[in-house]
Short mmCIF file of C-alpha atoms in Angstrom, two decimals:
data_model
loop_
_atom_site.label_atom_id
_atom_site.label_comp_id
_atom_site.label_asym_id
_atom_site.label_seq_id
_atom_site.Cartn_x
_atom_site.Cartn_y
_atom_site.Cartn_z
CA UNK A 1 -112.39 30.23 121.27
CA UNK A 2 -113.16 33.33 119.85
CA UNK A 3 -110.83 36.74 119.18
CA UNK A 4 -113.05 39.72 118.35
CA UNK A 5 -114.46 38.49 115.35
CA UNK A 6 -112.44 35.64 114.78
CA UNK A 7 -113.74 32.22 115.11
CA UNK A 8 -111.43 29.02 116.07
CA UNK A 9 -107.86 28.01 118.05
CA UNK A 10 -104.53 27.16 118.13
CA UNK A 11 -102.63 24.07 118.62
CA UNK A 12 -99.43 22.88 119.56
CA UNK A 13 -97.23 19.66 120.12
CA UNK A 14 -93.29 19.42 120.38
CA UNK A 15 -91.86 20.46 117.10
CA UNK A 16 -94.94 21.26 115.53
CA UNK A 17 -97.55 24.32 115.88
CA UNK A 18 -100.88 25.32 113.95
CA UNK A 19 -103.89 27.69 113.90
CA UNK A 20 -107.38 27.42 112.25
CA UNK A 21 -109.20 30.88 112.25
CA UNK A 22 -112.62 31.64 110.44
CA UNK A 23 -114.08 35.50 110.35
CA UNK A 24 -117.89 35.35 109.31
CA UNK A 25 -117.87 38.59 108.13
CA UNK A 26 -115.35 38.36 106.06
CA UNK A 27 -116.11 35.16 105.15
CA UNK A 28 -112.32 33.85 105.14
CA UNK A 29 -110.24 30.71 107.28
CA UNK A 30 -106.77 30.99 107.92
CA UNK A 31 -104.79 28.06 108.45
CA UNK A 32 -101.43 27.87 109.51
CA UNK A 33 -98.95 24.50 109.83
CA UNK A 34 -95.70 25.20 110.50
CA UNK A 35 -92.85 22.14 111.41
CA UNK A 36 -91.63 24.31 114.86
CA UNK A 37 -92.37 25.29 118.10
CA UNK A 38 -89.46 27.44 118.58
CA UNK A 39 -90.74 30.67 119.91
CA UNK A 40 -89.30 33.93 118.68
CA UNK A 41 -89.58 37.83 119.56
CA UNK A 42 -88.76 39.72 122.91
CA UNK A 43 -89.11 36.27 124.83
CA UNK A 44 -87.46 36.20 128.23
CA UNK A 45 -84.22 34.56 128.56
CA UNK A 46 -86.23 31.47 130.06
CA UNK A 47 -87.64 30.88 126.75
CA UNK A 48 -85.38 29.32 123.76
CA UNK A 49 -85.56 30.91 120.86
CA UNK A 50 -83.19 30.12 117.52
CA UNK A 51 -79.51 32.25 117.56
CA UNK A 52 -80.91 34.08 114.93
CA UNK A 53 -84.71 34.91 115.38
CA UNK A 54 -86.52 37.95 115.20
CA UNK A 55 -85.93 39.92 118.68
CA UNK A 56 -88.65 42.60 118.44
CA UNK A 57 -92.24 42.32 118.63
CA UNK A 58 -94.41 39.65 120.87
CA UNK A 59 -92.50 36.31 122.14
CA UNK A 60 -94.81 33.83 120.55
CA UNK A 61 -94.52 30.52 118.65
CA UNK A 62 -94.22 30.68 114.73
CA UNK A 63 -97.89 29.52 113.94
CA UNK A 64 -99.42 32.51 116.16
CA UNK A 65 -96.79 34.50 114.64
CA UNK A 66 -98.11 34.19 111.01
CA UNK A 67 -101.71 34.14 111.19
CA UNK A 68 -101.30 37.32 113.69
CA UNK A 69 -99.66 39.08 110.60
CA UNK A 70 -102.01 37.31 107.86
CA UNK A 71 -105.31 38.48 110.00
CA UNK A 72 -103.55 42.00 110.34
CA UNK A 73 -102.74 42.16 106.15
CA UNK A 74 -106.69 41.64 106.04
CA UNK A 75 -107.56 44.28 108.24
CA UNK A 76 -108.82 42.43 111.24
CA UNK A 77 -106.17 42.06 113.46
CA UNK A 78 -106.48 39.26 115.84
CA UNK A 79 -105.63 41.00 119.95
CA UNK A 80 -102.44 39.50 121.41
CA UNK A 81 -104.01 37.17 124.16
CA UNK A 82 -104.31 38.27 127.78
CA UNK A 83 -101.18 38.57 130.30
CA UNK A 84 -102.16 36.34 133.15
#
């Protein structure tokens, strides 16, 4: 799949989530493991999220999360995806 400019996908299985990103013109992959799928932000009450997570910004799991804000501290923000 790709985001803009952003080459790759993300993955998920109970407990676990990741992402694998390349930009060619940056010439930069970011990869990011993390050990929960727990999602966290303005999710709707349908949607678990820890007693104490984040309650602003996009309800997404922690792995989207992170390379979201790692893509954005290289200044090519990867576009939340579409609402269906």
């Amino acid at each position: 799949m790709g985001v803009r400019d952003w080459i790759g996908h993300t993955g998920e299985i109970p407990g676990f989530t990741a992402t694998l990103f390349y930009h060619p013109g940056l010439d930069a992959t970011v990869v990011v493991l993390v050990n929960s799928d727990v999602a966290s932000g303005g999710c709707p009450p349908q949607i678990p999220t820890l007693a104490k997570s984040r309650r602003n910004g996009p309800c997404d799991v922690p792995a989207n999360l992170i390379s979201a804000a790692l893509a954005d501290a290289l200044g090519k923000p990867i576009p939340p995806p579409p609402t269906p």
